[in-house]
GROMACS .gro file of C-alpha atoms in nm:
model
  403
    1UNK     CA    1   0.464   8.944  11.804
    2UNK     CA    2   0.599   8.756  12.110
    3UNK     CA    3   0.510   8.465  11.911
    4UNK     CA    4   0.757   8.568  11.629
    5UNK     CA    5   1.048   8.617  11.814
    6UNK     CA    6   1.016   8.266  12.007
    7UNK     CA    7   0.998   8.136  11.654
    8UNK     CA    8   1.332   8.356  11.572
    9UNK     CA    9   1.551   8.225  11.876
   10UNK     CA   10   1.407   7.890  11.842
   11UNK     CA   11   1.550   7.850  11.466
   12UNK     CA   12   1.889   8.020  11.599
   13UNK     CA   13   1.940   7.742  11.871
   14UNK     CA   14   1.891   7.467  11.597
   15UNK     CA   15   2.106   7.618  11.324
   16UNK     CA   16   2.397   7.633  11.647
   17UNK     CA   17   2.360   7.272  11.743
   18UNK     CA   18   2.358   7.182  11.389
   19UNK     CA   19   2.666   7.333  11.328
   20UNK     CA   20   2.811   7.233  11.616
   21UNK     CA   21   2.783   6.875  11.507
   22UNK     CA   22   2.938   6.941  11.169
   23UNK     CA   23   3.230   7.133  11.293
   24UNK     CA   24   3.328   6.838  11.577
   25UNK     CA   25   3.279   6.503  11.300
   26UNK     CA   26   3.502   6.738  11.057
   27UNK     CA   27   3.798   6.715  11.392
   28UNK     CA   28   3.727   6.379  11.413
   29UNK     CA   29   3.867   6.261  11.086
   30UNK     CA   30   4.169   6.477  11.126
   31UNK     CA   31   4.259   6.347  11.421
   32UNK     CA   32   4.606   6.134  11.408
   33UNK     CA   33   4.616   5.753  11.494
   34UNK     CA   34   4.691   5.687  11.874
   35UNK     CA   35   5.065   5.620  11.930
   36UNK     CA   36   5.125   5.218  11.978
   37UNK     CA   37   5.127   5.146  12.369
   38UNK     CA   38   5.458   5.142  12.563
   39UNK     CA   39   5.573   4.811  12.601
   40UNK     CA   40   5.591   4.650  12.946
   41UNK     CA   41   5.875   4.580  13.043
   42UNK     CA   42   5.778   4.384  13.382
   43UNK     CA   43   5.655   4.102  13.134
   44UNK     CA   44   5.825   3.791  13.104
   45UNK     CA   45   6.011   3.682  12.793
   46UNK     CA   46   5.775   3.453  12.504
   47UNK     CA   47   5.853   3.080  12.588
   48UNK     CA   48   6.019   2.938  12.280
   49UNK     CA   49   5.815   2.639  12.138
   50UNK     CA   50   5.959   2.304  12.088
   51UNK     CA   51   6.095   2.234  11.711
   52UNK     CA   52   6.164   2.608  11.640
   53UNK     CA   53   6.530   2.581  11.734
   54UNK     CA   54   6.737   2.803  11.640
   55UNK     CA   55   6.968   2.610  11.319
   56UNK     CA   56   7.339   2.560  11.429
   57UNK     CA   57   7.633   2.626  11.239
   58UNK     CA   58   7.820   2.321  11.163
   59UNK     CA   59   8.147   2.427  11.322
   60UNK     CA   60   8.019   2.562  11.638
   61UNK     CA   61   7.915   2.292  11.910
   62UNK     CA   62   7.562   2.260  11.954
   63UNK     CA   63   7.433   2.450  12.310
   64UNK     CA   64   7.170   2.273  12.529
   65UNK     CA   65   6.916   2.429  12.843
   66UNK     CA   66   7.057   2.262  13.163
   67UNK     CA   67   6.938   2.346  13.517
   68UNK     CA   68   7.204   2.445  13.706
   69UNK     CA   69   7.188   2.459  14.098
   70UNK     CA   70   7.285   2.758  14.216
   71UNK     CA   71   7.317   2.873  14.578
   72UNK     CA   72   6.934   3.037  14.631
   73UNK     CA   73   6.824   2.868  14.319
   74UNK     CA   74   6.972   2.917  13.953
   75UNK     CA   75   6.831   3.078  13.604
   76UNK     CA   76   6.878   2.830  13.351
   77UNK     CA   77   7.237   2.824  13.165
   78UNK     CA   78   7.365   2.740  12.854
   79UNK     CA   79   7.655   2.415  12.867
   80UNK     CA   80   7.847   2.374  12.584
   81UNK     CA   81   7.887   2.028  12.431
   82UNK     CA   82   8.266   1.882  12.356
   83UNK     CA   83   8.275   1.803  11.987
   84UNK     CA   84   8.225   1.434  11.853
   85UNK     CA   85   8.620   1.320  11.748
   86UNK     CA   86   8.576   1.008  11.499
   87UNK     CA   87   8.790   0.754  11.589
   88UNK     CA   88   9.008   0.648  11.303
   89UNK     CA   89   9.009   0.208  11.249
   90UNK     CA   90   9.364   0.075  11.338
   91UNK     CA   91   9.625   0.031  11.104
   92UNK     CA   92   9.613  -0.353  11.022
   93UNK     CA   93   9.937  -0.492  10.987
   94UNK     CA   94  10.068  -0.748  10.691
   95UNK     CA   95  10.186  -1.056  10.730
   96UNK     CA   96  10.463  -1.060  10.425
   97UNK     CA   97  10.542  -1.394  10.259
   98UNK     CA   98  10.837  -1.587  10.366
   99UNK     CA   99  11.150  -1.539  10.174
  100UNK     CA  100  11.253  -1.875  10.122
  101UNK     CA  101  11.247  -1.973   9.780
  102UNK     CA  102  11.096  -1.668   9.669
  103UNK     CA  103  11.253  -1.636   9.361
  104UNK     CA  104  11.199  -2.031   9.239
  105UNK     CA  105  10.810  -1.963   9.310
  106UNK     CA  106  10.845  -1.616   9.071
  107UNK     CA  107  11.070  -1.802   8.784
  108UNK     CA  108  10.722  -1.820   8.573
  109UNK     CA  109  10.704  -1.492   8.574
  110UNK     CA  110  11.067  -1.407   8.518
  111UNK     CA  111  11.123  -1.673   8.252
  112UNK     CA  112  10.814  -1.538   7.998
  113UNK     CA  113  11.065  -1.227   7.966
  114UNK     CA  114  11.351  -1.339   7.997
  115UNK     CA  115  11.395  -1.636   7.812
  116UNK     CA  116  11.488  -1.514   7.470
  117UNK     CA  117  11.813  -1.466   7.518
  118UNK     CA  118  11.816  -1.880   7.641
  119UNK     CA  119  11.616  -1.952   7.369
  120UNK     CA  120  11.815  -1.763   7.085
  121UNK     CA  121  12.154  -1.897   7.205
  122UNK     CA  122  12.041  -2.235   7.174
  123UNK     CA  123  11.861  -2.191   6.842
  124UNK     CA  124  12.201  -2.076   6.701
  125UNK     CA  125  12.398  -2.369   6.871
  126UNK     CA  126  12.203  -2.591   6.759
  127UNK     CA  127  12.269  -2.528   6.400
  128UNK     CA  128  12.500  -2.823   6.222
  129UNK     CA  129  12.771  -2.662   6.113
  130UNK     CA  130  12.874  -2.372   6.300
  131UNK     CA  131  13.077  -2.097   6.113
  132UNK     CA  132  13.241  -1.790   6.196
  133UNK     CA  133  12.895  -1.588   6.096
  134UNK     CA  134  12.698  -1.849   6.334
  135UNK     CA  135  12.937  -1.701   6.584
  136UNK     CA  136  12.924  -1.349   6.520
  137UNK     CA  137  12.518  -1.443   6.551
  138UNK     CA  138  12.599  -1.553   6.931
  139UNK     CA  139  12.822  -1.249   7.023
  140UNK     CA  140  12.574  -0.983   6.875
  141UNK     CA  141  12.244  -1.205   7.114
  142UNK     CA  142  12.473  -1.158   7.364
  143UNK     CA  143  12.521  -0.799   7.342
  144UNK     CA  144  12.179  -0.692   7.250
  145UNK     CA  145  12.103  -0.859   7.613
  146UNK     CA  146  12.326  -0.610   7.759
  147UNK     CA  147  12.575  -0.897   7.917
  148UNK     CA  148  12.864  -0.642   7.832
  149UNK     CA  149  13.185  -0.709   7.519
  150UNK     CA  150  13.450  -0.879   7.755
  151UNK     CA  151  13.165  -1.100   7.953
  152UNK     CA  152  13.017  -1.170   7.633
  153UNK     CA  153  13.356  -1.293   7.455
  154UNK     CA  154  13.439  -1.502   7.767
  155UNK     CA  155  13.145  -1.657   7.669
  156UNK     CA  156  13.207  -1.741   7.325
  157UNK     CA  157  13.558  -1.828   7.377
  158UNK     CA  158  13.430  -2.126   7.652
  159UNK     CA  159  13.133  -2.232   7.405
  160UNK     CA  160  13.365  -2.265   7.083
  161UNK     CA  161  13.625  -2.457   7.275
  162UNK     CA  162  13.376  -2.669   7.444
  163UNK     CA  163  13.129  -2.735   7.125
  164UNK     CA  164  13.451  -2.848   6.991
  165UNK     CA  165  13.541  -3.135   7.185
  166UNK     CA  166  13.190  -3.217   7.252
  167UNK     CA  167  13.128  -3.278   6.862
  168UNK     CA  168  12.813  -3.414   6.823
  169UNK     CA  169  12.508  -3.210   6.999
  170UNK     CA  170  12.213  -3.310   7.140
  171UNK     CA  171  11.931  -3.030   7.260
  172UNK     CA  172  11.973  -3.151   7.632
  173UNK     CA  173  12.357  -3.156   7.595
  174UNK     CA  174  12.342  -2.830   7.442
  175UNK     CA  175  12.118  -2.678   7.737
  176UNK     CA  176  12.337  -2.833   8.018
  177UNK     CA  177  12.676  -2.697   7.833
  178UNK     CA  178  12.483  -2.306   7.820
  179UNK     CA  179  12.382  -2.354   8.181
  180UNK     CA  180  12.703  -2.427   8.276
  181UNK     CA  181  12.869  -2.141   8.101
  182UNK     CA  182  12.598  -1.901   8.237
  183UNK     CA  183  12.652  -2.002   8.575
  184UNK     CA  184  13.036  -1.916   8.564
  185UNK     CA  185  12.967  -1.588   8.399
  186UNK     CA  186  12.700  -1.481   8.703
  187UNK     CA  187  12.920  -1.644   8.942
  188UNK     CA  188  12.783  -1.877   9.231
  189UNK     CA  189  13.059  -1.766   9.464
  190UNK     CA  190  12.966  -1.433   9.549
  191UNK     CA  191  12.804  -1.324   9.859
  192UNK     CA  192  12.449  -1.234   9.814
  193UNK     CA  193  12.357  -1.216  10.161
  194UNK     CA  194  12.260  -0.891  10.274
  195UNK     CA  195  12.400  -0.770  10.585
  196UNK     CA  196  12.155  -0.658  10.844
  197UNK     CA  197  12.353  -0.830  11.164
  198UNK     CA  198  12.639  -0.610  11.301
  199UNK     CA  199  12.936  -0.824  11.471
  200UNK     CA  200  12.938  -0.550  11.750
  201UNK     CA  201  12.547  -0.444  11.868
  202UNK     CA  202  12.245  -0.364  11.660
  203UNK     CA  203  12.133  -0.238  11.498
  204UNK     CA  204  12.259  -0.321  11.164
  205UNK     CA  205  12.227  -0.008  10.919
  206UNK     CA  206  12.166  -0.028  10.553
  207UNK     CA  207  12.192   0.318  10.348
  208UNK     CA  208  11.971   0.266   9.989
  209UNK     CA  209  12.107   0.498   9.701
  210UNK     CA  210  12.000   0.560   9.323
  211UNK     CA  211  11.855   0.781   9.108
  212UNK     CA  212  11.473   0.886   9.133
  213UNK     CA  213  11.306   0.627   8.908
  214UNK     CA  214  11.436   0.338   8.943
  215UNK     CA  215  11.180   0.221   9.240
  216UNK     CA  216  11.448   0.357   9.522
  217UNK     CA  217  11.198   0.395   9.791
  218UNK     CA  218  10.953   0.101   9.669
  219UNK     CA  219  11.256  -0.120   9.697
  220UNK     CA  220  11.340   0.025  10.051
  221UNK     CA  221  10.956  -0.050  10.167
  222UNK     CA  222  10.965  -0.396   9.969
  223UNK     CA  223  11.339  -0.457  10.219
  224UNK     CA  224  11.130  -0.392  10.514
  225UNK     CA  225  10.896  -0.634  10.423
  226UNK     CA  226  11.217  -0.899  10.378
  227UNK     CA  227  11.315  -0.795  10.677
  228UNK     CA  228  11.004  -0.834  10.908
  229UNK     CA  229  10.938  -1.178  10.701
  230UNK     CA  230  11.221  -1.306  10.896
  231UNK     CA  231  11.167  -1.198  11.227
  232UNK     CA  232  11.354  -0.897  11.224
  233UNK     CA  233  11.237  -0.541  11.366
  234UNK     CA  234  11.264  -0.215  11.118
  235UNK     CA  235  11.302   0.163  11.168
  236UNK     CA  236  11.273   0.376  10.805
  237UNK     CA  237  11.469   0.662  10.807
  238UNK     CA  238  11.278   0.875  10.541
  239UNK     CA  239  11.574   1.058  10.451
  240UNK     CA  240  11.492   1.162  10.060
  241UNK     CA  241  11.350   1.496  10.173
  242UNK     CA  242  11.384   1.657   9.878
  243UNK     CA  243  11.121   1.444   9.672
  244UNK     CA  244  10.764   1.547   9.724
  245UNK     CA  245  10.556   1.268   9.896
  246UNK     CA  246  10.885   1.066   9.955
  247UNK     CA  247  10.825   1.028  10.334
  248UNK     CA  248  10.484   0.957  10.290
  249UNK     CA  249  10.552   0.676  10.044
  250UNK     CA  250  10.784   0.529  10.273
  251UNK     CA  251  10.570   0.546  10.596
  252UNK     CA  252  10.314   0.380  10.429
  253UNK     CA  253  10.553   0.098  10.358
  254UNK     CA  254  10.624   0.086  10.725
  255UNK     CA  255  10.262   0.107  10.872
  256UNK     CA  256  10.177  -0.209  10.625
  257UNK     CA  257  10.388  -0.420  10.830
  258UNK     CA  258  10.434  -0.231  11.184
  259UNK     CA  259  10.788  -0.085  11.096
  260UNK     CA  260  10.844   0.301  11.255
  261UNK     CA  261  10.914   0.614  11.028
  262UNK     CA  262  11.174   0.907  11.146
  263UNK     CA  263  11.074   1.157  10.927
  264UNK     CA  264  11.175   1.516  10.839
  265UNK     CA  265  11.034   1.842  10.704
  266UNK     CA  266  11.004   1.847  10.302
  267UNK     CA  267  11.320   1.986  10.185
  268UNK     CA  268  11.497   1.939  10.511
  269UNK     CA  269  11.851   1.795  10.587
  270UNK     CA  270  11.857   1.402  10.483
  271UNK     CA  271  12.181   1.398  10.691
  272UNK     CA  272  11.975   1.483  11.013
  273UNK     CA  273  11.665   1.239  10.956
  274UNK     CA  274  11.945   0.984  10.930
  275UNK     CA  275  12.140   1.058  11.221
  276UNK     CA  276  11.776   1.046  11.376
  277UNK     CA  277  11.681   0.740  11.255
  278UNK     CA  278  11.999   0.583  11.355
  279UNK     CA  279  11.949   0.664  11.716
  280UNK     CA  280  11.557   0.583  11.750
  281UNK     CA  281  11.660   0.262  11.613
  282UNK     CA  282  11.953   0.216  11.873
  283UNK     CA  283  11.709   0.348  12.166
  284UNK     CA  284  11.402   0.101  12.088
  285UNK     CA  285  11.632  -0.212  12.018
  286UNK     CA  286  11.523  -0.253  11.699
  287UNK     CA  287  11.730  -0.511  11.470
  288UNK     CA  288  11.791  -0.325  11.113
  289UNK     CA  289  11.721   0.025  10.985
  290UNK     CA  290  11.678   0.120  10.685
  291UNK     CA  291  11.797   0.487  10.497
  292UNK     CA  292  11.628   0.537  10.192
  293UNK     CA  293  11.831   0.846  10.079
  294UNK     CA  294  11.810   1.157   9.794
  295UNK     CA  295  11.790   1.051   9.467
  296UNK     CA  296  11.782   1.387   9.253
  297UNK     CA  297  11.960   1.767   9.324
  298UNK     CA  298  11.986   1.982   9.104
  299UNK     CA  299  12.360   1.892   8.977
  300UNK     CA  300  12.537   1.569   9.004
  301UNK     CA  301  12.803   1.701   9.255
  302UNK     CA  302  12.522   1.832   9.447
  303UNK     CA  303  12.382   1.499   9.511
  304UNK     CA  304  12.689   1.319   9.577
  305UNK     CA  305  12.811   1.562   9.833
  306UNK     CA  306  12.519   1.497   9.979
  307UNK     CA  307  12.536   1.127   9.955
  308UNK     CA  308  12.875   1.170  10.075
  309UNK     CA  309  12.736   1.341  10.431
  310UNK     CA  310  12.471   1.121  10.524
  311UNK     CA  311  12.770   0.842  10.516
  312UNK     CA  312  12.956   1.064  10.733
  313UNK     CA  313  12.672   1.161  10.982
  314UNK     CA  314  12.551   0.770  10.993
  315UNK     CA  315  12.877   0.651  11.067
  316UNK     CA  316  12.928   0.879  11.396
  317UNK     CA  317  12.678   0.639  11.549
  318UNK     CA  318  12.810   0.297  11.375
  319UNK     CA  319  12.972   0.196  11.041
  320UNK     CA  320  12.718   0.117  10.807
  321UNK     CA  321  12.646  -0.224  10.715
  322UNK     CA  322  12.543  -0.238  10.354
  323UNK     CA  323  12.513   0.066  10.095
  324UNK     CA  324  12.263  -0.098   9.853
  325UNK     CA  325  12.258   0.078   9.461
  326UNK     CA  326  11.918   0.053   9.294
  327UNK     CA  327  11.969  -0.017   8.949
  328UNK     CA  328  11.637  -0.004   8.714
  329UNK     CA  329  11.725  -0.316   8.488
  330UNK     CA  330  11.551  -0.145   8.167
  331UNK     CA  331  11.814   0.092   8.106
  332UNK     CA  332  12.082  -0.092   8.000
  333UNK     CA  333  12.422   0.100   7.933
  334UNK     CA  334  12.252   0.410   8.138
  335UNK     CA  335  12.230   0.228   8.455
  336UNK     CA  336  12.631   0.105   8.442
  337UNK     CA  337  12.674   0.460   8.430
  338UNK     CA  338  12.476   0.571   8.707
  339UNK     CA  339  12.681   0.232   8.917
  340UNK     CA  340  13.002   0.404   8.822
  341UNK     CA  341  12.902   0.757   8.969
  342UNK     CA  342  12.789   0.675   9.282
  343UNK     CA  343  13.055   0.347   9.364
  344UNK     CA  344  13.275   0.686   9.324
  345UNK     CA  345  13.141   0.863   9.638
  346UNK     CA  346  12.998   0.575   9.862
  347UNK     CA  347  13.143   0.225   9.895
  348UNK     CA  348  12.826  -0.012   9.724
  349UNK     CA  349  12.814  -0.359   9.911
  350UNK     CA  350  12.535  -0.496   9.715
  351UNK     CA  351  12.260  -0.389   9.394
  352UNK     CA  352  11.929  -0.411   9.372
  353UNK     CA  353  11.766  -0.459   9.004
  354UNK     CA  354  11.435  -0.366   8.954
  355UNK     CA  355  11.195  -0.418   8.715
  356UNK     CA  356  11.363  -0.716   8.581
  357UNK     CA  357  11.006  -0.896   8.456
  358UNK     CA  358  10.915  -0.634   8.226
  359UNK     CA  359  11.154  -0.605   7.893
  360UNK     CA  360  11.517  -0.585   8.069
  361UNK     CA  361  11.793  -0.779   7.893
  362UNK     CA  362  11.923  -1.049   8.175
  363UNK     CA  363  12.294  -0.990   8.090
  364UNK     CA  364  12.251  -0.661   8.316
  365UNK     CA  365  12.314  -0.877   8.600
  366UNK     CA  366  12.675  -0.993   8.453
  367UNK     CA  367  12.758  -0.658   8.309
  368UNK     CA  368  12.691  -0.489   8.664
  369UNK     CA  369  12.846  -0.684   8.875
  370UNK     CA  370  13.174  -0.666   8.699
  371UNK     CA  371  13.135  -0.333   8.663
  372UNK     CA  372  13.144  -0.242   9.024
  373UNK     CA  373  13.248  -0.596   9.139
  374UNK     CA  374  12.998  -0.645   9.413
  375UNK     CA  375  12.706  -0.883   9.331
  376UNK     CA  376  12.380  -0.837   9.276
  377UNK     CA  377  12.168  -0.903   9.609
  378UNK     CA  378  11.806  -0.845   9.567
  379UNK     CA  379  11.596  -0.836   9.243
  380UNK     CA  380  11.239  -0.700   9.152
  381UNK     CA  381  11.046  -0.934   8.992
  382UNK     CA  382  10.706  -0.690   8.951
  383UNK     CA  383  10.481  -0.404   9.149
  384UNK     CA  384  10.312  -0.650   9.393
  385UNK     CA  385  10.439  -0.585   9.775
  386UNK     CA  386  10.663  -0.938   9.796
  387UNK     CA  387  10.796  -0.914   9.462
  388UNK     CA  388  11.144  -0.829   9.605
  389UNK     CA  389  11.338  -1.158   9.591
  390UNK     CA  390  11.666  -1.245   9.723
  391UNK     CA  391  11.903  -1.323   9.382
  392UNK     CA  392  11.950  -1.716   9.307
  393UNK     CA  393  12.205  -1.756   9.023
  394UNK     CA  394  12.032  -2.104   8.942
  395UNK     CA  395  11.696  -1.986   8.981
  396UNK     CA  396  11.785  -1.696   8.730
  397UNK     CA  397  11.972  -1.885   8.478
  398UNK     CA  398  11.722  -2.139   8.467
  399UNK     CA  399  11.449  -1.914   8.410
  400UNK     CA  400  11.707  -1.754   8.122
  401UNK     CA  401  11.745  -2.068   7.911
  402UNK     CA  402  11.375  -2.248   8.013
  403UNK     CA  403  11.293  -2.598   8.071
   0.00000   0.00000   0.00000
């Protein structure tokens, strides 16, 4: 009996431990993960390792570690770097071509498109008998070239009276007789000389008017370049303010051959850039300066009145010099009417022709200049920088009638 009931309390304690064991591996596996350790925060920063920098944006300046002594030592410190400025290359100034003779070395060019009025005339004069339609012939080559009706009768008058008493007519008599005529009709007495030289003190001041579009401001660079050609010193006054890029156009002249730029804002007042340029010009001693003024408002009077003021405002420092009129030579009738306009409001000394290479009629420079009755100065023989030439009535009738 004792022997059973050992048996009994022996089988109890197992079954206990037994279940025991189950019950604790059951907690086990319920038993939520540990929570992640607290960081230390006595540990020293991670060391960064060479090539992981971090990238910099372009426009900030790139920062670099320096060691920086500091009284009882220093932490490390971040020193900015100035930004890199790129030097921009000088300006190199132009040496323009001399002056002298310009025109006789450009008569090639001028002759190819000029020379059919020459050529024409003496085709027709040529003829053996000449008759009243032969004549009608020379007035109507004469017109089409834009010389003007009472020029171009002048002319015909002198030829009949002359072919008359000459009789007989050779090609080279022919040619000398045309020459002649020519050079009475563009007139060899005028002064051409532009004016840049003041009696009183320098500098002299030139004001440069015409319409946009007829090379206003390329002529006023293409002066400069004249100008510096002969030893003088230049100051632009960029007074055509209300032309987009104007300025710019004309400081680029300048900067080609070391000439300063008095400038305005874009749609500012061309009187005051004027006045300006007058008196940077008087304060650096420079010899000539140069106006190149508005050529476009939005009405006629509008433009003149303004013309009208810079004239004024320029002439509280000095009286101007020379008031050149740029004429484009293609237009024909159009430009005399654009001369008489503006000879109305500002007293032209001198005109510039440009563009006479290209398919202008060479009787423009007769029919101008007794339009307004000042002579033609300066002419444009092409878009290269020293194709402004001084006017040479022999050069020009040469190149008119050939070799």
């Amino acid at each position: 009996m004792d022997i059973l009931i050992l048996a009994v309390v022996i089988a109890v304690v197992v079954l206990g431990a037994l279940g025991g064991l189950i019950v604790g591996s059951r907690r086990k596996k319920q038993l939520p993960p540990p929570p992640p350790a607290a960081p230390d925060i006595t540990a020293p920063p991670a060391e960064p390792h060479v090539g992981d920098e971090a990238e910099t944006p372009r426009d900030e300046p790139r920062r670099t570690i320096e060691e920086v002594d500091l009284p009882g030592g220093g932490a490390p410190t971040a020193v900015e770097e100035p930004p890199v400025v790129e030097e921009l290359p000088p300006v190199e100034i132009e040496v323009p071509e001399p002056t002298a003779g310009r025109l006789i070395r450009l008569r090639a060019r001028l002759s190819r498109s000029q020379n059919a009025l020459g050529k024409g005339l003496l085709t027709l004069l040529s003829r053996e008998h000449l008759d009243e339609d032969t004549w009608e012939e020379v007035e109507d080559t004469l017109l089409t070239a834009d010389v003007g009706v009472q020029p171009t009768q002048e002319l015909v008058d002198a030829l009949r009276a002359r072919v008359k008493v000459l009789g007989t007519r050779t090609p080279q008599e022919l040619r000398g007789l045309l020459r002649e005529e020519l050079l009475k009709l563009v007139g060899t007495d005028m002064d051409r000389t532009v004016r840049t030289e003041p009696e009183t003190s320098k500098p002299g001041i030139v004001m440069v008017v015409g319409v946009n579009g007829t090379g206003k401001t390329t002529t006023t660079g293409k002066l400069a370049r004249v100008l510096v050609a002969d030893g003088r010193s230049v100051v632009l006054g960029a007074a055509d303010t209300f032309r987009a890029a104007a300025a710019d156009q004309l400081q680029t002249w300048g900067e080609r051959v070391g000439a300063y730029t008095v400038r305005g804002p874009e749609g500012g007042d061309p009187a005051s850039v004027a006045f300006d340029a007058v008196k940077e010009g008087k304060e650096m001693g420079s010899d000539v300066v140069l106006i190149d003024t508005a050529g476009r408002l939005h009405t006629k009077t509008g433009l003149m009145d303004e013309l009208g003021k810079v004239k004024r405002v320029v002439e509280k420092h000095a009286p101007l010099d020379e008031v050149l009129l740029v004429l484009d030579a293609t237009t024909g009738q159009n430009g005399l009417v654009q001369a008489r306009v503006f000879a109305e409001v500002v007293d032209i000394t001198g005109i510039v022709l440009t563009k006479l290479d290209g398919t202008a009629k060479g009787g423009i420079v007769v029919a101008v200049q007794r339009e307004l009755g000042v002579p033609v100065k300066l002419v444009g023989l092409g878009e290269g920088a020293d194709d402004l030439a001084p006017f040479e009535p022999e050069a020009f009738v040469d190149a008119l009638i050939g070799e």
